[in-house]
Rosetta silent file (secondary structure, phi, psi, omega in degrees, C-alpha in Angstrom):
SEQUENCE: MTKIKTKTPNIKDRLPILKDEIEKQIYRIENNVNSKLLQIIYYIFIF
SCORE:     score description
SCORE:     0.000 S_00000001
   1 L     0.000  131.585 -178.117    0.000    0.000    0.000 S_00000001
   2 L   -87.749  141.081  177.463    1.392    3.385   -1.009 S_00000001
   3 L   -92.017  133.612  178.959    1.454    6.237    1.409 S_00000001
   4 L   -93.283  127.351  178.149    0.153    9.543    0.120 S_00000001
   5 L   -90.381  132.399  175.856    2.178   12.554    1.167 S_00000001
   6 L  -124.172  154.568  179.030    0.232   15.680    1.922 S_00000001
   7 L  -128.308  122.874  175.901    1.422   19.118    2.783 S_00000001
   8 L  -114.159  103.580 -179.193   -0.576   21.485    4.904 S_00000001
   9 L   -66.345  162.902  177.521    1.126   24.881    4.946 S_00000001
  10 L   -61.587  155.495  179.714    0.916   27.125    7.951 S_00000001
  11 H   -59.822  -36.148 -179.764   -2.152   29.299    8.319 S_00000001
  12 H   -64.332  -23.551  176.997    0.001   32.414    7.772 S_00000001
  13 H   -86.296  -25.420 -176.455    0.886   31.040    4.339 S_00000001
  14 H   -88.754  -33.180 -175.602   -2.682   30.115    3.418 S_00000001
  15 H   -61.124  -40.122  177.594   -4.574   33.218    4.498 S_00000001
  16 H   -60.320  -35.018  178.435   -3.136   35.581    1.840 S_00000001
  17 H   -66.330  -43.422  178.109   -4.302   33.176   -0.873 S_00000001
  18 H   -64.051  -43.457  178.990   -7.788   33.095    0.607 S_00000001
  19 H   -59.579  -45.236  178.898   -7.833   36.895    0.944 S_00000001
  20 H   -60.952  -41.578 -179.770   -6.834   37.342   -2.706 S_00000001
  21 H   -67.774  -39.569  177.555   -9.563   34.989   -3.872 S_00000001
  22 H   -62.344  -45.185  178.298  -12.205   36.745   -1.759 S_00000001
  23 H   -62.166  -40.665  178.471  -11.171   40.112   -3.212 S_00000001
  24 H   -61.881  -43.797 -178.656  -11.256   38.681   -6.733 S_00000001
  25 H   -70.141  -35.891  175.700  -14.764   37.305   -6.232 S_00000001
  26 H   -62.453  -43.889  177.228  -16.013   40.572   -4.717 S_00000001
  27 H   -58.920  -45.914 -178.904  -14.696   42.417   -7.774 S_00000001
  28 H   -61.854  -40.125  179.803  -16.427   39.943  -10.085 S_00000001
  29 H   -67.679  -47.171 -177.566  -19.730   40.335   -8.259 S_00000001
  30 H   -64.336  -30.248 -176.674  -19.577   44.133   -8.172 S_00000001
  31 L  -105.620   11.628  177.005  -18.709   44.356  -11.883 S_00000001
  32 L    52.450   48.366 -176.824  -21.038   41.624  -13.086 S_00000001
  33 L   -94.523   -6.528 -177.612  -18.142   39.621  -14.538 S_00000001
  34 L   -63.521  119.160 -177.136  -19.546   36.208  -13.707 S_00000001
  35 L   -99.413  -14.832 -179.199  -19.755   34.328  -16.981 S_00000001
  36 L  -114.775  152.359  177.524  -21.027   31.018  -15.670 S_00000001
  37 L   -65.824  -37.624  179.490  -24.185   30.215  -13.830 S_00000001
  38 L  -140.388  129.329  176.497  -22.189   28.260  -11.283 S_00000001
  39 L  -128.841  126.222 -178.609  -18.490   28.317  -10.658 S_00000001
  40 L  -108.286  125.424  177.977  -16.922   26.080   -8.048 S_00000001
  41 L  -118.636  121.982 -176.837  -13.555   27.011   -6.607 S_00000001
  42 L   -98.382  127.456  171.522  -11.959   24.465   -4.336 S_00000001
  43 L  -134.644  138.366  179.084   -9.686   25.472   -1.502 S_00000001
  44 L  -108.767  114.134  176.999   -8.710   23.222    1.306 S_00000001
  45 L  -123.252   88.720  179.533   -8.299   24.984    4.608 S_00000001
  46 L  -101.059  124.623 -177.198   -7.970   22.347    7.250 S_00000001
  47 L  -101.391    0.000    0.000   -7.077   23.712   10.639 S_00000001
């Protein structure tokens, strides 16, 4: 059986990525840039 290696970066490394994505989505909403009816963006934030 193979072991799967996972990497969970520190919260201080993950939060800027989340912040950038939130700002991007706010911009898209405010400027009506959404081109798809549904868009799923996956981020894994396991604490």
